[in-house]
Coordinates of N, CA and C in Angstrom, one line a residue:
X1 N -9.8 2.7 -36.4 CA -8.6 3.4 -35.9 C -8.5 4.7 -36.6
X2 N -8.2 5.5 -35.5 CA -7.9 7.4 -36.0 C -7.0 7.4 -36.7
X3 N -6.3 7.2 -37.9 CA -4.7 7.5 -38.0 C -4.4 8.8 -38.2
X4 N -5.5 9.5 -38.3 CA -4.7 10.9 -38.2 C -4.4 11.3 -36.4
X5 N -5.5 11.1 -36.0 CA -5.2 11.2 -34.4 C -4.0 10.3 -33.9
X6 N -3.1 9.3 -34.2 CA -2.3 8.8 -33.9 C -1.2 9.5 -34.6
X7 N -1.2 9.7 -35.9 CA -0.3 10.8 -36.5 C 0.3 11.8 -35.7
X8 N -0.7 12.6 -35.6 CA -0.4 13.8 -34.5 C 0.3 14.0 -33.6
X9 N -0.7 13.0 -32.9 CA 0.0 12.3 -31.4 C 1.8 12.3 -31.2
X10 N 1.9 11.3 -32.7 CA 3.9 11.0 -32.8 C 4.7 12.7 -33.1
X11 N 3.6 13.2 -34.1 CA 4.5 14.5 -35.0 C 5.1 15.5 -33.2
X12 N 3.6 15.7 -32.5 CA 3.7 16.4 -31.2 C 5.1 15.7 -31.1
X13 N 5.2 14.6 -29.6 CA 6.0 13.5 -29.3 C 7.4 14.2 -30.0
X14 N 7.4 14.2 -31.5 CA 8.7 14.0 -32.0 C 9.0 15.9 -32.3
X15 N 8.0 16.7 -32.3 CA 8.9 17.9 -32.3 C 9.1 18.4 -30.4
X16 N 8.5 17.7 -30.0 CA 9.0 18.1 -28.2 C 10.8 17.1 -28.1
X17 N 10.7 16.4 -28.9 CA 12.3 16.0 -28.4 C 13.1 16.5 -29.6
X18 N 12.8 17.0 -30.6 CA 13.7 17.8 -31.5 C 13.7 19.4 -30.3
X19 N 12.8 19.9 -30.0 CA 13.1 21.1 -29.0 C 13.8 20.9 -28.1
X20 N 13.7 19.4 -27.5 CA 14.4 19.3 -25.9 C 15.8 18.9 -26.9
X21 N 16.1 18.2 -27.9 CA 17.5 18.4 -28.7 C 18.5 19.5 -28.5
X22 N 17.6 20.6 -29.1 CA 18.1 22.0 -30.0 C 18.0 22.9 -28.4
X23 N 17.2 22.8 -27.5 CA 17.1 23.7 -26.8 C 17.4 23.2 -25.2
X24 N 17.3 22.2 -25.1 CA 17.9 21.4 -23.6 C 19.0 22.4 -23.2
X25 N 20.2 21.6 -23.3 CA 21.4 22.0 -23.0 C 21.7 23.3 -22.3
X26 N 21.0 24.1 -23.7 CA 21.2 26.0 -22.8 C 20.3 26.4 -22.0
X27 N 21.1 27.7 -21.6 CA 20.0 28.5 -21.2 C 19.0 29.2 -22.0
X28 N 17.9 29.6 -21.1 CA 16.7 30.3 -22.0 C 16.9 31.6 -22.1
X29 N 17.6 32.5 -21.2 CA 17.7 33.9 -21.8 C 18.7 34.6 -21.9
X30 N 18.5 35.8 -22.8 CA 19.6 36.4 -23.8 C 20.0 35.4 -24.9
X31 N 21.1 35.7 -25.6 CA 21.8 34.9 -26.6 C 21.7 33.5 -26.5
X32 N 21.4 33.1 -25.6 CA 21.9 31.4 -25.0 C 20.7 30.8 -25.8
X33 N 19.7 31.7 -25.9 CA 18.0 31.1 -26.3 C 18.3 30.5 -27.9
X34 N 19.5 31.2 -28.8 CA 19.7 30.5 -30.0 C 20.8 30.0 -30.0
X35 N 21.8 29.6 -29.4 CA 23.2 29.1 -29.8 C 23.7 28.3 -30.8
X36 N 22.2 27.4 -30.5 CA 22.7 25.7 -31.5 C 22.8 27.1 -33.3
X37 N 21.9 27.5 -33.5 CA 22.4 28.7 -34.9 C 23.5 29.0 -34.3
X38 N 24.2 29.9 -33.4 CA 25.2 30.5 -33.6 C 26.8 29.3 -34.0
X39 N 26.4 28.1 -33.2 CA 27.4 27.3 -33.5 C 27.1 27.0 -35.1
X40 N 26.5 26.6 -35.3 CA 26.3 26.0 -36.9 C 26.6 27.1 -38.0
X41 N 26.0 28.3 -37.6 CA 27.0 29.2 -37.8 C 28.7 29.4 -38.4
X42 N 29.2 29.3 -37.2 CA 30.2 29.1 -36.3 C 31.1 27.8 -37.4
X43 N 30.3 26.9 -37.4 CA 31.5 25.7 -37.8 C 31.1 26.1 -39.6
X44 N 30.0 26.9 -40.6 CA 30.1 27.2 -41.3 C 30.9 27.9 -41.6
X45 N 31.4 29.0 -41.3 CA 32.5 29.7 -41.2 C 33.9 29.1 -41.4
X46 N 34.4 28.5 -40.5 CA 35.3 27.7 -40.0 C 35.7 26.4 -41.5
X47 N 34.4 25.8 -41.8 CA 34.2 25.2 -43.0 C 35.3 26.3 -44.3
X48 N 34.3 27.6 -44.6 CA 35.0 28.2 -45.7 C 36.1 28.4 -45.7
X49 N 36.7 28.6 -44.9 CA 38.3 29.0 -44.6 C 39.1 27.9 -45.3
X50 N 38.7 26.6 -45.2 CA 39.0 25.8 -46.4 C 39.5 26.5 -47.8
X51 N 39.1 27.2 -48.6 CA 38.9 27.4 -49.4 C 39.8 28.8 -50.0
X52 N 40.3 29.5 -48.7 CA 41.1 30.5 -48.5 C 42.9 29.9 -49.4
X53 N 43.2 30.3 -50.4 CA 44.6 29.7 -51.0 C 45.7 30.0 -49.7
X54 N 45.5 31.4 -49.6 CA 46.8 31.8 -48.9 C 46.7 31.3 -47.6
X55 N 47.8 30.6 -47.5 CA 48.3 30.2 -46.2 C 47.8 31.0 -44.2
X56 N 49.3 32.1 -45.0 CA 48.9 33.0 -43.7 C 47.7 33.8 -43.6
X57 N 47.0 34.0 -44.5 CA 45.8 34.7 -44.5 C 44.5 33.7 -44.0
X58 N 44.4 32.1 -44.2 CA 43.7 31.3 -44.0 C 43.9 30.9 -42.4
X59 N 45.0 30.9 -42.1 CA 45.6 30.7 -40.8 C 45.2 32.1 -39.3
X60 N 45.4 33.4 -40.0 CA 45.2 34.3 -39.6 C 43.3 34.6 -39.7
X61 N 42.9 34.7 -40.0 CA 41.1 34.4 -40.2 C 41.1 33.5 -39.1
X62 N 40.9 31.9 -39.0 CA 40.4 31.0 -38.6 C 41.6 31.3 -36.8
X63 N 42.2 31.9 -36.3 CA 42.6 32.5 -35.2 C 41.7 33.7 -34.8
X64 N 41.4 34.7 -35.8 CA 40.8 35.5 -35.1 C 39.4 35.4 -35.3
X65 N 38.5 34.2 -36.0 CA 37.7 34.3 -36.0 C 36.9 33.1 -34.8
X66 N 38.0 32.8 -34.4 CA 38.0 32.1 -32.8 C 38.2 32.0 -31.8
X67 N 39.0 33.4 -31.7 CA 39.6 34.2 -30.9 C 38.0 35.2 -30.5
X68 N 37.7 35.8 -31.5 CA 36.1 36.9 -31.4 C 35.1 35.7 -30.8
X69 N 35.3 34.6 -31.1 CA 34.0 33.3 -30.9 C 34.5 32.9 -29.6
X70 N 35.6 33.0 -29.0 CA 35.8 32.6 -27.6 C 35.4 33.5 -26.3
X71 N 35.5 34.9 -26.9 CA 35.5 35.6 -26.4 C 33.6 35.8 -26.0
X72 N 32.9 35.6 -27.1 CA 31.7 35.6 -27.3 C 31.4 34.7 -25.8
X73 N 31.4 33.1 -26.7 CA 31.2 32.4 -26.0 C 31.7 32.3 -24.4
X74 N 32.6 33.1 -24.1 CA 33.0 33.2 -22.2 C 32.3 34.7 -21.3
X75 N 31.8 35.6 -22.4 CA 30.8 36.0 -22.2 C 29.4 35.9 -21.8
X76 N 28.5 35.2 -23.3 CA 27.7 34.5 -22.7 C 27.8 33.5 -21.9
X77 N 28.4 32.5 -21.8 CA 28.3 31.2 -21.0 C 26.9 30.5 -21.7
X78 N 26.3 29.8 -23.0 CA 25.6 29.7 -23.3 C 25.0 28.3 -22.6
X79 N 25.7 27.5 -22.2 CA 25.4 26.3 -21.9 C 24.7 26.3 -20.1
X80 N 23.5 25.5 -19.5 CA 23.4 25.3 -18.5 C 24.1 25.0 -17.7
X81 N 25.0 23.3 -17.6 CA 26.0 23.1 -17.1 C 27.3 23.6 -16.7
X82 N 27.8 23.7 -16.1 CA 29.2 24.7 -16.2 C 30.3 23.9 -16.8
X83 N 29.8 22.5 -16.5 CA 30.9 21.5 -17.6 C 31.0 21.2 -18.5
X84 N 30.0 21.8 -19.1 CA 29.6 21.9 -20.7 C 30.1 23.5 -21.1
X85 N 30.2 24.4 -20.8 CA 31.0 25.2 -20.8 C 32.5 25.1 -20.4
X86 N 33.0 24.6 -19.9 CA 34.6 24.3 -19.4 C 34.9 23.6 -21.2
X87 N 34.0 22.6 -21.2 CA 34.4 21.8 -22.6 C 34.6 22.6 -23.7
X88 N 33.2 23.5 -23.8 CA 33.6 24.6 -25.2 C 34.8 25.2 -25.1
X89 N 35.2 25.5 -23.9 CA 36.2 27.2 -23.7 C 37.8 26.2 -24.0
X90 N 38.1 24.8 -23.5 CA 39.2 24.0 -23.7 C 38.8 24.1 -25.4
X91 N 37.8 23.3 -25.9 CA 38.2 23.0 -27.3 C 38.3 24.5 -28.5
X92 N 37.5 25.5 -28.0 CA 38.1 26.4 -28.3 C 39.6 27.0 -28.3
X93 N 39.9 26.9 -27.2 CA 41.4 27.1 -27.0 C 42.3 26.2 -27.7
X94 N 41.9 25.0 -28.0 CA 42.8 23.9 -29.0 C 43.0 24.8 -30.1
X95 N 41.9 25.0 -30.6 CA 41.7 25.5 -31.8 C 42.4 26.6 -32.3
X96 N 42.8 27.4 -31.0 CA 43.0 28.8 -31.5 C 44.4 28.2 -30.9
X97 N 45.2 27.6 -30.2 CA 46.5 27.2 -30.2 C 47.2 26.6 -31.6
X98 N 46.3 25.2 -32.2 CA 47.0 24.8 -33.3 C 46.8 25.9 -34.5
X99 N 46.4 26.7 -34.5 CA 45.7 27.7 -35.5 C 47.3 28.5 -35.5
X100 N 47.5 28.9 -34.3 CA 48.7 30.1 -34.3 C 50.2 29.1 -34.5
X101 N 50.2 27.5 -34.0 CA 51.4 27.1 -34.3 C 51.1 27.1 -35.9
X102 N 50.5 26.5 -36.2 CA 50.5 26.4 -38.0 C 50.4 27.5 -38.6
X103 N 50.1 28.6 -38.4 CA 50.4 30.1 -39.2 C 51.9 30.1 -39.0
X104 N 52.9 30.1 -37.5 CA 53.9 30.0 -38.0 C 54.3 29.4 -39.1
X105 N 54.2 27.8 -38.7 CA 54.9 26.7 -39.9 C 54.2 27.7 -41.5
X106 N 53.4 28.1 -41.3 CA 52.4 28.6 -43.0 C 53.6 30.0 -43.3
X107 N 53.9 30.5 -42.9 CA 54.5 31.9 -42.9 C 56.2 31.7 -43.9
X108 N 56.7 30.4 -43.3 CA 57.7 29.8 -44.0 C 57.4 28.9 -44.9
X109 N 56.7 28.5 -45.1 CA 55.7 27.7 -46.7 C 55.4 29.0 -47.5
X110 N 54.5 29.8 -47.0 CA 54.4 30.8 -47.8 C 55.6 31.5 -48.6
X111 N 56.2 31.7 -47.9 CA 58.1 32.6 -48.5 C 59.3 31.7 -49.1
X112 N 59.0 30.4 -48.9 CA 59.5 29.7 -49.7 C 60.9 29.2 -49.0
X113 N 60.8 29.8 -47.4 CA 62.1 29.8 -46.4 C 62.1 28.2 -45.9
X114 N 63.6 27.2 -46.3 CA 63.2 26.1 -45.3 C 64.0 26.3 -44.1
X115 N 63.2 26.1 -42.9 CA 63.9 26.4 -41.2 C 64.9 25.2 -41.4
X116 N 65.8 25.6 -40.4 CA 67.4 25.4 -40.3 C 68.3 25.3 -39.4
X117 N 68.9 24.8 -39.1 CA 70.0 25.0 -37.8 C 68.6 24.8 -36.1
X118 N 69.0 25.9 -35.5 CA 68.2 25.8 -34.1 C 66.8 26.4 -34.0
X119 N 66.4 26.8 -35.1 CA 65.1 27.1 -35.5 C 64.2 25.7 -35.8
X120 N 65.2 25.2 -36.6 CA 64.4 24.2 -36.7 C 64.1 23.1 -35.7
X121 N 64.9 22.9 -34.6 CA 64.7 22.4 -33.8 C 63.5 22.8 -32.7
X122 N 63.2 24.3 -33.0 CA 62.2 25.0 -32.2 C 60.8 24.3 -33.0
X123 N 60.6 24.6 -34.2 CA 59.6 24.4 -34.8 C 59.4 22.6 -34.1
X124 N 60.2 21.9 -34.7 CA 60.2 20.2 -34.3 C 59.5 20.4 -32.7
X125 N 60.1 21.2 -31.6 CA 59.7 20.9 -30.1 C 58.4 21.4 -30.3
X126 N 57.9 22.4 -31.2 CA 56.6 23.1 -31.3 C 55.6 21.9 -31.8
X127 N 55.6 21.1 -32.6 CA 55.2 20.3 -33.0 C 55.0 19.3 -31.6
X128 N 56.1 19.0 -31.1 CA 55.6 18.1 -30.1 C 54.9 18.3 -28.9
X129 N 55.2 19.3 -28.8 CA 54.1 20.8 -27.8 C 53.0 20.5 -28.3
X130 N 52.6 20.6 -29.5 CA 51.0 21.0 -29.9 C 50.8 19.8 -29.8
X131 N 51.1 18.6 -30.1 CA 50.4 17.6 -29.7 C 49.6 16.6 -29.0
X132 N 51.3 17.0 -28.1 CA 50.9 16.5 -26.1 C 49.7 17.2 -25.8
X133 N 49.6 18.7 -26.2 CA 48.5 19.6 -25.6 C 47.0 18.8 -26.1
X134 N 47.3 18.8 -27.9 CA 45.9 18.4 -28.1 C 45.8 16.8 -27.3
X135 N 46.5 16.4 -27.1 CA 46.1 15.0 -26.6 C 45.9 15.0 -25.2
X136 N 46.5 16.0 -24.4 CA 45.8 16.1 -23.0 C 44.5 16.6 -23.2
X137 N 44.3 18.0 -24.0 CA 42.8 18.7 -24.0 C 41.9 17.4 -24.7
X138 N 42.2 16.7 -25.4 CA 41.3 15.9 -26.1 C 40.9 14.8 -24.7
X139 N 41.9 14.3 -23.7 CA 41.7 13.2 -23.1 C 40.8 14.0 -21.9
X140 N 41.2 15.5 -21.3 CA 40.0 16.1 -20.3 C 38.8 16.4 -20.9
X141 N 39.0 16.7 -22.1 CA 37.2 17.2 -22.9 C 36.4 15.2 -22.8
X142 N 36.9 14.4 -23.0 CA 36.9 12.9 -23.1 C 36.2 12.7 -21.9
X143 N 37.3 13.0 -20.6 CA 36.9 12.5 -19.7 C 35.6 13.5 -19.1
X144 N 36.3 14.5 -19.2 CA 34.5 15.7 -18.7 C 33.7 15.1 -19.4
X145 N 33.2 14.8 -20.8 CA 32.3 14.6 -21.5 C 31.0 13.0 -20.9
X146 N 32.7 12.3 -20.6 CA 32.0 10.7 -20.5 C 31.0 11.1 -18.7
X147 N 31.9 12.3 -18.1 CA 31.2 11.9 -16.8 C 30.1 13.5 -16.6
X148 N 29.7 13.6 -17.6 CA 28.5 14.8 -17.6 C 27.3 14.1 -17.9
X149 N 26.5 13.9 -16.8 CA 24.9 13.8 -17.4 C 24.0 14.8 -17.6
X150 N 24.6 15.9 -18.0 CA 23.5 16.9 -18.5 C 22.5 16.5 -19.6
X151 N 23.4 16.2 -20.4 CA 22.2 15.2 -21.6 C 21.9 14.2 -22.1
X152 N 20.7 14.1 -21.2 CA 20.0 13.0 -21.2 C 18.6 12.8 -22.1
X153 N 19.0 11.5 -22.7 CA 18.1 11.2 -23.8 C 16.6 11.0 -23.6
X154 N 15.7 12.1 -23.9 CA 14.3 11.5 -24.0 C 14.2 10.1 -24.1
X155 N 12.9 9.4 -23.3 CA 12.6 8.2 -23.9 C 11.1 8.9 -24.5
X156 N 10.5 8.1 -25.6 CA 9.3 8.1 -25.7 C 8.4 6.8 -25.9
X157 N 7.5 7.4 -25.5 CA 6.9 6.2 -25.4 C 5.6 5.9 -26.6
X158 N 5.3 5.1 -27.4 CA 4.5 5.3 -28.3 C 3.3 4.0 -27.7
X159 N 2.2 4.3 -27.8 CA 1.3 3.6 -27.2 C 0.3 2.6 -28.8
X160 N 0.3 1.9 -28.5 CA -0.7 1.0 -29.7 C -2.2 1.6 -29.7
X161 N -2.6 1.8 -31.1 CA -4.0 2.4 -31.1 C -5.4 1.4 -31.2
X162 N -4.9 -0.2 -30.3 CA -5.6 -0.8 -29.9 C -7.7 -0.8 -29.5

């Protein structure tokens, strides 16, 4: 038995479904050709803002730095499917919605202001606003997601070196 010729064999096999992974989904030209970087990117970014103390200033970043990435992204259109695209530009838009209700709420945390009288009633219906929304966007990204067969899983097949 070859085991290096059997080796090979798998290493090939297993970097053609890490490429059909990383590179399936999009398209091949312009920008689309690297995205999976620009997302990973993307949610590293998103990550550090964690670490931002100030409120409004953490709130304000992570809006406009999703706001420039939405924009990107409806631009290019990186994804093949178009319903794979519809999905990014909704969960994008979650993002950059709960982003701008919580900079409010952060604006009065910041200054030390507690809302009051009919404001606060605004903020409370805001709250229930953002919610419904994320739980509608979350149940159409749900349902788009469950009924897209764009990606579809390699089989491989590994043969005995009989």
């Amino acid at each position: 038995i070859n085991t290096n010729r059997i080796s090979s064999k798998l290493v090939s096999g297993n970097r053609s479904v890490v490429l059909n992974c990383l590179e399936g989904p999009y398209r091949t030209e312009g920008q689309s050709a690297y995205w999976e970087s620009i997302m990973l990117v993307k949610r590293l970014i998103l990550t550090l803002f964690i670490f931002v103390d100030e409120l409004i200033l953490k709130y304000l970043f992570i809006t406009s730095f999703c706001i420039l990435f939405f924009i990107h992204h409806n631009l290019v259109r990186p994804y093949k499917a178009k319903r794979a695209n519809l999905i990014e530009t909704l969960s994008l838009m979650l993002i950059i919605i709960t982003a701008n209700v919580n900079s409010l709420k952060a604006c009065f945390v910041a200054n030390g202001i507690i809302p009051s009288g009919s404001f606060l009633s605004v903020l409370s219906s805001l709250d229930i606003v953002e919610n419904c929304f994320i739980y509608f966007l979350l149940l159409v990204i749900g349902i788009c997601s469950c009924t897209c067969n764009t990606l579809k899983t390699p089989k491989i097949a590994v043969k005995s070196a009989n």
